[in-house]
XYZ file of C-alpha atoms in Angstrom:
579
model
C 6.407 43.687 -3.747
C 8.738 40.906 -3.575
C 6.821 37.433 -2.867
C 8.719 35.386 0.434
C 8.392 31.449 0.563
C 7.122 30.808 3.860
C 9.250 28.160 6.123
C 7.756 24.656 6.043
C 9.022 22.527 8.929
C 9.449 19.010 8.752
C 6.255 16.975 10.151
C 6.882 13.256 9.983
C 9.159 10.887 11.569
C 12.664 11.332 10.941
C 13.705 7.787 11.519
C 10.810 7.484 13.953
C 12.574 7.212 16.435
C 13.052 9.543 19.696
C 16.254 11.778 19.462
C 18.434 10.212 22.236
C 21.788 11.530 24.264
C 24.651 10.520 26.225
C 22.739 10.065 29.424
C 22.534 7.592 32.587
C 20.802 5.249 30.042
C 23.860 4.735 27.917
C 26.034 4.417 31.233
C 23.757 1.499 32.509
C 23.737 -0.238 29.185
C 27.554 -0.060 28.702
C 28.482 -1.902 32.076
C 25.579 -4.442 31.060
C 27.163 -5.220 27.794
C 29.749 -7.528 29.223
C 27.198 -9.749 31.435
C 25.194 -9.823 27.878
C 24.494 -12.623 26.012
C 23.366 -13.882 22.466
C 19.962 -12.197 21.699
C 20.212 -9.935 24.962
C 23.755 -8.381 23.928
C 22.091 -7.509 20.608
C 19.334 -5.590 21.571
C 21.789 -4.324 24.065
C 24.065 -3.686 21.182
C 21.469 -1.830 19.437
C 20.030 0.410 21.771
C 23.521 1.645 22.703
C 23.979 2.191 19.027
C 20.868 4.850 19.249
C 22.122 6.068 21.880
C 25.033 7.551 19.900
C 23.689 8.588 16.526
C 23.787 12.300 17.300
C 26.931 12.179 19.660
C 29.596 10.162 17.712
C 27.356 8.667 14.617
C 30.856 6.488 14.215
C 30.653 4.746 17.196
C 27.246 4.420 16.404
C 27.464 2.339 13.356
C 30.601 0.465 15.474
C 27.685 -0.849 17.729
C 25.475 -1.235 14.961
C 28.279 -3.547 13.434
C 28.574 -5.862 16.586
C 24.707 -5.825 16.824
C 24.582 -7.443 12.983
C 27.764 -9.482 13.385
C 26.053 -11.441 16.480
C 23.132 -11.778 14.927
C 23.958 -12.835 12.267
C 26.094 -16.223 14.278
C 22.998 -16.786 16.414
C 20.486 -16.526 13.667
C 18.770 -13.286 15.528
C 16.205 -12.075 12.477
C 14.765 -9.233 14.508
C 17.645 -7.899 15.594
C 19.759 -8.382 12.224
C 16.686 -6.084 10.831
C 17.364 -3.713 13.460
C 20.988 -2.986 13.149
C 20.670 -2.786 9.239
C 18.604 0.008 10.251
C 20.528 1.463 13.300
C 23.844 1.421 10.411
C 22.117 3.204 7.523
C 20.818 5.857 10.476
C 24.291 6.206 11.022
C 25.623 6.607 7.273
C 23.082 8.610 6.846
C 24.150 11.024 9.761
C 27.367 11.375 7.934
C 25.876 12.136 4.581
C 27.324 8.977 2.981
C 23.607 8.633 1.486
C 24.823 5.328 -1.036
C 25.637 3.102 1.747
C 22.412 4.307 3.819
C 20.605 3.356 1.080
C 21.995 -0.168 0.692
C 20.984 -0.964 4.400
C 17.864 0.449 4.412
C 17.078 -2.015 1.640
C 18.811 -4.826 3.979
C 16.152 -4.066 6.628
C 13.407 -3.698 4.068
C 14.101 -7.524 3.020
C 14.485 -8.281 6.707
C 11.276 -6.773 7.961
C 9.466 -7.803 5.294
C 10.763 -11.836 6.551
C 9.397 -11.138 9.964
C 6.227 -9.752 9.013
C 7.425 -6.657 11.005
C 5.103 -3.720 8.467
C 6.255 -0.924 11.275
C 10.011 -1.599 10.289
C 9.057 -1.676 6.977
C 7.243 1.754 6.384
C 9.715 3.369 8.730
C 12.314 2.468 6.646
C 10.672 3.592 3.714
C 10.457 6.941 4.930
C 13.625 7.229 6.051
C 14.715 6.143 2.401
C 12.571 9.117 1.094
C 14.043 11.580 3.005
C 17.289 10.567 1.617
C 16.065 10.548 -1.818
C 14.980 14.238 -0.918
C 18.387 15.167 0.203
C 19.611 14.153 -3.288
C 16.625 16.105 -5.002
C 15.351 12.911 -6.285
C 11.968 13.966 -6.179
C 10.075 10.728 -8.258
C 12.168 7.993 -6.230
C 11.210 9.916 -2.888
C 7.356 9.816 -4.169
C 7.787 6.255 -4.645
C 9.553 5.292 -1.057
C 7.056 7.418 0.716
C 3.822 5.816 -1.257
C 5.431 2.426 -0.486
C 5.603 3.891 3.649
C 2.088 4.929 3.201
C 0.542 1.648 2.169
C 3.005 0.072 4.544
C 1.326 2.243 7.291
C -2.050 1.820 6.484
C -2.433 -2.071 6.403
C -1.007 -2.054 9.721
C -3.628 0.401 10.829
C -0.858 2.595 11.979
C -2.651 6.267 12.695
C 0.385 7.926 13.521
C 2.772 6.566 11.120
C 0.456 7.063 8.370
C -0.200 11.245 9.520
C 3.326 11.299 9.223
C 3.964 10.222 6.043
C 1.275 12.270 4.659
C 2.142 14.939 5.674
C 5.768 14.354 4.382
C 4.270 13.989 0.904
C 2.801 17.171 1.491
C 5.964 18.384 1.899
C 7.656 16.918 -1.032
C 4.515 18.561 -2.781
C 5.360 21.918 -1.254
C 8.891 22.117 -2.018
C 8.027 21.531 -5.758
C 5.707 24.592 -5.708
C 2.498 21.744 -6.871
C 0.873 23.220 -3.887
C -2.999 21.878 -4.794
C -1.371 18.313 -4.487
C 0.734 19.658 -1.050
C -2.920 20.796 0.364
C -4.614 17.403 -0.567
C -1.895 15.348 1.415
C -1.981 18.124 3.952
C -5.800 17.597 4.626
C -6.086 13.691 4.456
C -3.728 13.997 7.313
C -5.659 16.843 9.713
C -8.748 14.671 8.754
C -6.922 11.530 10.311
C -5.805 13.814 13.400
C -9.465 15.331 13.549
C -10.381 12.120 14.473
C -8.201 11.065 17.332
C -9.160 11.572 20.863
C -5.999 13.473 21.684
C -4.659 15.740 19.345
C -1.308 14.820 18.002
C 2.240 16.678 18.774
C 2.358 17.752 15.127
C -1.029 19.768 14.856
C 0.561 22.977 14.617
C 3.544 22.195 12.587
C 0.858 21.112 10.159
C -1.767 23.745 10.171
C 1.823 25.940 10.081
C 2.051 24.017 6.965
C -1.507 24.447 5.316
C -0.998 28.207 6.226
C 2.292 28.338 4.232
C 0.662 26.875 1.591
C -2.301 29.254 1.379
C 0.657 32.145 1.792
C 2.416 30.947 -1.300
C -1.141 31.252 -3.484
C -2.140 34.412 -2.350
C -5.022 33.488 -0.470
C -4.867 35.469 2.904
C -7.262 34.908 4.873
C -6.750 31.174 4.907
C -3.374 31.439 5.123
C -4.355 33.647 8.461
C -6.792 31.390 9.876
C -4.129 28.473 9.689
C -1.418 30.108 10.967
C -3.328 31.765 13.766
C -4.797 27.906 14.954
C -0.922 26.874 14.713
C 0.048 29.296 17.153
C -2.700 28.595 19.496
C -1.621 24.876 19.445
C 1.882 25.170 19.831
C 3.405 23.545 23.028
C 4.955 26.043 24.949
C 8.283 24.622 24.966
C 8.572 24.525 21.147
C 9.443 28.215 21.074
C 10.762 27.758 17.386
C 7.952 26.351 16.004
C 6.358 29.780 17.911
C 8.943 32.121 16.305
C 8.305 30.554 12.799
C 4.624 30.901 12.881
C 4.625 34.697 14.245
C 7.269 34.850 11.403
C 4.941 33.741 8.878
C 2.170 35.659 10.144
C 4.032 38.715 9.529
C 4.759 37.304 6.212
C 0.642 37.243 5.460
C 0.453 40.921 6.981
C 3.436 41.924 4.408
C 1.407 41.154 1.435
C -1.638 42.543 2.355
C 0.019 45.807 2.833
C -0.800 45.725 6.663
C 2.035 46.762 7.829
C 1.827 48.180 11.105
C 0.398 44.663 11.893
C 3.459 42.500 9.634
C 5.860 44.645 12.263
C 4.696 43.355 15.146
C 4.533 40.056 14.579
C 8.309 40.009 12.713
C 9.256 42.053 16.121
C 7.647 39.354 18.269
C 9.503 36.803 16.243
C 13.150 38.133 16.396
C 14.086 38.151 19.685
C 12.701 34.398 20.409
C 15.031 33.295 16.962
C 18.147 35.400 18.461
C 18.330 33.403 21.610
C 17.797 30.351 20.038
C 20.461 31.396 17.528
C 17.935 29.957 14.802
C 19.885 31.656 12.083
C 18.449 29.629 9.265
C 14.223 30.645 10.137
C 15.832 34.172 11.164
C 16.454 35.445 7.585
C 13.064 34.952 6.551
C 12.444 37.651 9.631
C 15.296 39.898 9.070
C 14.112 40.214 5.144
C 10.788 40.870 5.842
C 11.314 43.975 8.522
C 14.073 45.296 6.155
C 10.955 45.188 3.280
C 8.868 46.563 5.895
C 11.105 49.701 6.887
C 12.562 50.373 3.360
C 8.150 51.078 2.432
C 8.160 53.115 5.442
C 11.159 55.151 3.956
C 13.120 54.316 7.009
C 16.698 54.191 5.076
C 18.984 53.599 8.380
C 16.787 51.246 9.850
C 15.837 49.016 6.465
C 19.502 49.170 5.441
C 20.128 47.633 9.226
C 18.317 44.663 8.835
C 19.059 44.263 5.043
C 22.694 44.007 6.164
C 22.229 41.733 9.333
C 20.791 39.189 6.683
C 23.209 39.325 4.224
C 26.227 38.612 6.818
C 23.920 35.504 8.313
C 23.008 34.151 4.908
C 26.894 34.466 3.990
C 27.941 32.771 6.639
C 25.091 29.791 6.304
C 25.605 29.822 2.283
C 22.241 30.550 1.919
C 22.461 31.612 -1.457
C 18.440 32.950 -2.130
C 18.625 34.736 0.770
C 21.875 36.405 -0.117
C 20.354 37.640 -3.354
C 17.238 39.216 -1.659
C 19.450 41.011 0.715
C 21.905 42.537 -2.198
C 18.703 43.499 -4.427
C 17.172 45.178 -1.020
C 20.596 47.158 0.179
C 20.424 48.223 -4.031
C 16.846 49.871 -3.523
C 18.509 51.495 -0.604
C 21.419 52.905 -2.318
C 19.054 54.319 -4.958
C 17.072 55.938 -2.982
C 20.249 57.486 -1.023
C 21.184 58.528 -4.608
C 24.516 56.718 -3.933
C 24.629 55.279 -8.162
C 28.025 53.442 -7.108
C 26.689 51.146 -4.277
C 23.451 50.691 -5.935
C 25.071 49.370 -9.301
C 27.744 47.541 -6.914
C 25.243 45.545 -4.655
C 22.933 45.120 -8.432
C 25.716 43.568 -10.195
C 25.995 41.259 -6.939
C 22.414 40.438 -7.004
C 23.232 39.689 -10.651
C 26.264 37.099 -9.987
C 24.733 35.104 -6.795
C 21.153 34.703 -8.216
C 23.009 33.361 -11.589
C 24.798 30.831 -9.806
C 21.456 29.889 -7.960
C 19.788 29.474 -11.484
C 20.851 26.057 -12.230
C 19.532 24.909 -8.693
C 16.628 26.357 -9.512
C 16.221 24.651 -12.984
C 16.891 21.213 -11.179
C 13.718 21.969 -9.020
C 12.080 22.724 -12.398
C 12.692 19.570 -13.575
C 11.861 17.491 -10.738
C 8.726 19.048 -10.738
C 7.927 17.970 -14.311
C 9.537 14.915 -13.875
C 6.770 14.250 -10.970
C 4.078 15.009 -13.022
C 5.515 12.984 -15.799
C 5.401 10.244 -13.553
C 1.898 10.795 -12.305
C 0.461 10.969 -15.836
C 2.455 7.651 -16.344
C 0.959 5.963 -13.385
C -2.529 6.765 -14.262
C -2.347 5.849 -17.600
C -1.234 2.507 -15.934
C -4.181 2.337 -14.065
C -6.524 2.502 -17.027
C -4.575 -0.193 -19.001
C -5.141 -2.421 -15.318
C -8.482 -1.133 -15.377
C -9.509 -2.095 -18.974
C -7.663 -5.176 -18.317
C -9.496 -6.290 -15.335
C -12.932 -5.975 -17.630
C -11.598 -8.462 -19.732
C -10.911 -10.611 -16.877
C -13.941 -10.418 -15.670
C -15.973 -10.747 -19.216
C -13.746 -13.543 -19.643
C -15.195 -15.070 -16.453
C -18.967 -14.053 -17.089
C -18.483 -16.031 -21.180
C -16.984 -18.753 -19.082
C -20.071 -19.049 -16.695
C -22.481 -18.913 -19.139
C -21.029 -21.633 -20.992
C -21.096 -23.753 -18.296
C -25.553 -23.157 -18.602
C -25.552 -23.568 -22.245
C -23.125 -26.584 -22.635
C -19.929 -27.627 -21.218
C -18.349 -28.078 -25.027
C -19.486 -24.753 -26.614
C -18.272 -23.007 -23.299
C -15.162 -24.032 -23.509
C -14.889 -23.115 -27.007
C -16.365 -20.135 -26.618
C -13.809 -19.549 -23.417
C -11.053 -20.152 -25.661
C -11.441 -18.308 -28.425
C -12.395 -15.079 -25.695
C -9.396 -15.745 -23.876
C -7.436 -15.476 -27.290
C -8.620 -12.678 -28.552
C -7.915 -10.704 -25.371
C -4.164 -12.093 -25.010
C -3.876 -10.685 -28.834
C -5.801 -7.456 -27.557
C -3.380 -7.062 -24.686
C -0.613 -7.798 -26.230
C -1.352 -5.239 -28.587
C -2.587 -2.614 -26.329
C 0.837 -3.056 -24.450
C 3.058 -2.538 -27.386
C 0.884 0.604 -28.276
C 1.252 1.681 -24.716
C 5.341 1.164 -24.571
C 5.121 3.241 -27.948
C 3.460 6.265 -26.792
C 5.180 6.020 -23.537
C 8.573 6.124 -25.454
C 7.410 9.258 -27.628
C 5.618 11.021 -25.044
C 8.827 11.096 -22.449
C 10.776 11.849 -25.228
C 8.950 14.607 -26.440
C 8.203 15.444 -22.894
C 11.768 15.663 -22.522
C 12.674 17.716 -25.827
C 9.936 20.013 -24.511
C 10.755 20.559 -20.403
C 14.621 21.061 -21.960
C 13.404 23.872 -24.782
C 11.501 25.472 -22.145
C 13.938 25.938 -19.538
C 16.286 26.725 -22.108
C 14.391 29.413 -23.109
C 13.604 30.871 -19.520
C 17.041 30.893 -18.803
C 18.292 32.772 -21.436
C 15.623 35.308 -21.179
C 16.498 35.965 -17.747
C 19.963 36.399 -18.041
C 19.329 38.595 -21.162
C 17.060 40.884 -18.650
C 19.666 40.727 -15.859
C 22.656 42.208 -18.472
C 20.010 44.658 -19.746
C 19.002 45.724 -16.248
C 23.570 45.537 -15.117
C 23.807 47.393 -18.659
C 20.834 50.536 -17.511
C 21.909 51.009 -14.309
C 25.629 51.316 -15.534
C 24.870 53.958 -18.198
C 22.788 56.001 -15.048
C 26.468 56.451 -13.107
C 27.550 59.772 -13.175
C 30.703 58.265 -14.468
C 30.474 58.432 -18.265
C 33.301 57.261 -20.849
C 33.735 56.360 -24.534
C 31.457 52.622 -24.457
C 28.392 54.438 -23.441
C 27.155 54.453 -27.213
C 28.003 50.795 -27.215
C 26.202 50.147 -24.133
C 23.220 51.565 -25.481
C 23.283 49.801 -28.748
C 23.860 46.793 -26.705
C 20.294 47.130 -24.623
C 18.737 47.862 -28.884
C 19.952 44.256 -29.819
C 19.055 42.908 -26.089
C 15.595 43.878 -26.521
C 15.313 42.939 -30.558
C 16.510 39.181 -29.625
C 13.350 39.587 -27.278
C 10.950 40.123 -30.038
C 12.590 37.112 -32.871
C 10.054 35.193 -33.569
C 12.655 32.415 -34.122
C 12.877 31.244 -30.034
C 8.918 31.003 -30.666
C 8.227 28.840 -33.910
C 11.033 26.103 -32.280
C 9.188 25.983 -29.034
C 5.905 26.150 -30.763
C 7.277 23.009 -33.024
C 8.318 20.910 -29.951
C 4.611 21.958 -27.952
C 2.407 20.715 -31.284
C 4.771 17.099 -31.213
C 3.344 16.847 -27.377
C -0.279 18.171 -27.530
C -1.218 17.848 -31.204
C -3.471 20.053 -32.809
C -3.863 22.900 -29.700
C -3.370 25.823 -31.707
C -5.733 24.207 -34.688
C -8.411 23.382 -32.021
C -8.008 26.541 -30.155
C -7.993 29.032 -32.999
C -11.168 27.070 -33.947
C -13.104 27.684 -30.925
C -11.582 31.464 -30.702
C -10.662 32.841 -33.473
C -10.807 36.388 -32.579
C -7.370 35.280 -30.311
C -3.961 37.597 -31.022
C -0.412 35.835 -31.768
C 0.467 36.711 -28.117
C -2.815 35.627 -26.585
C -2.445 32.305 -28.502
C 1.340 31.747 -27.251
C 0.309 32.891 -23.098
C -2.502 29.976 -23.539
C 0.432 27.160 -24.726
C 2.632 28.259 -21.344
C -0.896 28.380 -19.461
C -1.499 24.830 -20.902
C 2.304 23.747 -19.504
C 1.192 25.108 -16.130
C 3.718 28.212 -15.938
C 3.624 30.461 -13.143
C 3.305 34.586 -13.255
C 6.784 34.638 -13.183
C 8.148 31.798 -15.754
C 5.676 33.568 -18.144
C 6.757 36.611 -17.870
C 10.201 35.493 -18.241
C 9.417 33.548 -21.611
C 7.668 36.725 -23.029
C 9.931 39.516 -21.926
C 7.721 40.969 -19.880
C 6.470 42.002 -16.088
C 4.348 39.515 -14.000
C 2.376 42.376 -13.865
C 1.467 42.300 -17.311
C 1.036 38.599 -17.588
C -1.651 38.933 -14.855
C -3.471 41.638 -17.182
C -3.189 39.522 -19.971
C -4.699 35.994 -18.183
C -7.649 38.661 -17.128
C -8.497 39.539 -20.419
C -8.035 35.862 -21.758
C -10.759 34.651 -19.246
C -12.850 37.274 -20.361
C -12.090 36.692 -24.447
C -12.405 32.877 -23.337
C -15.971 33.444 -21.770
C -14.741 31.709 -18.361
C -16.187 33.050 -15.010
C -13.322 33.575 -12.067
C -13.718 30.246 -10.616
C -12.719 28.287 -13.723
C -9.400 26.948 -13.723
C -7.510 27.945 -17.236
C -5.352 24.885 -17.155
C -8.378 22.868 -16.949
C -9.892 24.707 -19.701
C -6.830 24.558 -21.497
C -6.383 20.643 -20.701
C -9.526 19.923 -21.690
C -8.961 21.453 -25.466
């Protein structure tokens, strides 16, 4: 059965700051602008600029631009800080995310002159988010670390939930979901501890549910979800419609489905009158799932094609391509060959122009752990740095006991021999930083080279089957089937293999030798689903590499624990890590 991504919504702060209107406030403030003066008129300036980021974000940042102007003649700090802010809000709002950028770091350097840390870490996050927008991944890490500390010096609880919980979220949309949990958790430990339970409690239990959804363990991702819906506000009725949504979701995939139909039944109607078109798909998918199981043709084929005409019109392109490989099933099982193959081939087109999206995401995600690896291997050099530091002040002490002459020789010569040791240990450090992200590189690349043409090859060969099934038959047929023969021999060159094999050795040296050594009763194939275990490869990615179902490559990992000798709670990438 076909896996759906449960809908994370955004906990955090968006700009932390309360989403305003055209309303009697802005009236009173606009006839008190003229009476206004110096650092009154700014702050009046400023809070009429709020007041029209959603309405007319232009006019916004035309406020915004008086606000700095003036305060910038009367030497206003706080204020200058504050419409920096108020004008990246408002590029921002018009998705001109280079100059946002540029004045968020304006009110960064201005905060961070007034001592102001609340400016500071919202401003961070709000850089973050735009980093997110651009699927810059690491720099959003970064901006949203730098919020967190920010945050936490200041002893700001909710601030710092927030931003946890947006890491969480960065975590999430990269699929590293143990790291999503972790920032998920420190945060519901923080609100655990309030006396009044925060406004985002069930967005982020909503969260920890999806989470738990996405790795297959149900009855977590019940109990979450179930505690989110007790706690939401009964005004949010989205944030209701998305957790019975996702409830459904749970229901799906453990082949409940009487129970997954009531809950995606409960959820429509609230998403319809909100017109929530975006969180409705995820409904409208799963009842179509539900009823085509059932064998309810008319009624799967219903909802199949409500989806596809609201993902059309939203260009939501994943979406799209679940719809068309749904409305296919249907058509086969109507034994109508022409509309299956039709909606197939479409299935086909919109999930390869999807594929390089999906590759970018790919990337990211290695590029974060790239990054992570790099950090911590930082730490240890600090680490091993700060025990010379602090030998260097024990030698220097004890000198001082012994004699202030032979300490001070003794201090010198320690304090040149660890410059020399440092200045060693950083060159060596640059080195293998330089080889490993370019190996690291040459690796990722070969990789997702290699996934991508395997899954395109499987797509033709799939277009290519269902074609030669038509009841239409002409003169290419025999060419169409010696096209599948040389589809599926490219799958089984050994060529692909011994390159990405080459490029895996050049980043962890000597797996294969060490591995072979410990198990040497280990096939060719078991050897090669152990390196893509090692890089962390989903079911699916290693099914893709070796031409073959996710079914099979969950077989296969079974029989590898057992070969391996590793009980059901070890973790093969650890094992395989620690090799």
């Amino acid at each position: 059965m076909t896996h759906y991504k449960a809908l994370a919504m955004l906990l955090g702060i968006l700009f932390s700051l309360e989403a305003l209107a055209q309303d009697s406030k802005l009236d009173s403030l606009l006839k008190a602008l003229p009476q206004s003066r110096d650092t009154m008129k700014v702050n009046v300036l400023n809070q009429i600029s709020k007041r029209y980021w959603y309405a007319d974000p232009p006019k916004a940042m035309h406020y915004a631009g008086e606000a700095l102007k003036l305060s910038r003649t009367i030497r206003f700090d706080k204020g200058e800080a504050l419409a920096y802010n108020n004008m990246g809000i408002g590029y921002y709002l018009q998705n001109d995310y280079s100059n946002a950028l540029k004045y968020f770091m304006e009110s960064i350097n201005a905060n961070r002159a007034l001592g102001n840390l609340k400016g500071m870490g919202d401003t961070y996050n709000n850089m973050g988010l735009i980093c997110i927008k651009q699927s810059n991944y690491p720099q959003a890490l970064d901006y949203y670390l730098l919020s967190l500390k920010t945050y936490e010096d200041r002893g700001d609880t909710r601030g710092t939930v927030g931003i946890l919980s947006n890491i969480g979220n960065l975590y999430d949309d990269l699929q590293e979901y143990p790291a999503a949990l972790e920032y998920y958790f420190k945060a519901l430990k923080i609100i655990g501890k309030t006396p009044v339970e925060d406004d985002g409690l069930g967005l982020l239990r909503n969260n920890i549910g999806s989470v738990y959804l996405n790795t297959k363990k149900y009855p977590d991702a019940l109990k979450y979800l179930l505690l989110s819906l007790k706690t939401k506000d009964a005004s949010d009725e989205q944030g209701k419609a998305i957790s019975l949504s996702n409830i459904g979701l749970v229901y799906m995939e453990m082949k409940q489905y009487p129970q997954a139909l009531d809950y995606f039944s409960r959820a429509l109607p609230i998403q319809q009158s909100l017109e929530d078109d975006f969180h409705m798909l995820s409904t409208l998918e799963g009842l179509a799932q539900i009823y085509l199981l059932k064998g309810d043709l008319p009624k799967s084929k219903s909802y199949a094609s409500r989806g596809l005409q609201i993902a059309l019109k939203i260009d939501n392109k994943k979406r799209a391509a679940n719809a068309y490989r749904i409305l296919a099933e249907i058509s086969k099982h109507e034994n109508n060959l022409g509309a299956a193959y039709e909606n197939q081939l479409r299935y086909s087109q919109t999930r390869d122009s999807i594929l390089n999206d999906d590759n970018t995401l790919k990337i990211a995600r290695m590029q974060v752990r790239y990054e992570g690896e790099k950090k911590q291997a930082e730490i240890k050099l600090l680490k091993k740095e700060q025990s010379f530091d602090q030998l260097t002040r024990n030698l220097f002490g004890l000198g001082l006991l012994l004699c202030l002459v032979i300490g001070a020789l003794i201090v010198s010569r320690q304090r040149l021999k660890i410059k020399d040791e440092k200045m060693l240990a950083e060159k060596e450090r640059q080195i293998l930083v330089i080889e490993l992200e370019s190996r690291s590189k040459a690796l990722t690349t070969h990789t997702l080279n290699l996934i991508q043409k395997n899954g395109i090859m499987q797509e033709i060969r799939e277009t290519v089957s269902l074609a030669l099934k038509s009841p239409v038959r002409d003169e290419n047929n025999p060419l169409l089937n010696r096209l599948i023969k040389l589809i599926d021999y490219s799958f089984n060159l050994d060529k692909d293999w011994e390159e990405f094999k080459l490029y895996f050795e050049q980043v962890h040296q000597n797996f294969f030798v060490k591995l072979q050594q410990d198990h040497p009763d280990l096939s060719p194939g078991e050897m090669r689903l152990c390196a893509l275990i090692r890089l962390n490869m989903n079911l699916k990615e290693c099914a893709t590499l070796l031409s073959v179902s996710p079914d099979s490559i969950k077989t296969a990992r079974h029989r590898l624990r057992k070969k391996l000798g590793l009980s059901d709670e070890q973790n093969l990438v650890g094992y395989f890590t620690s090799i």
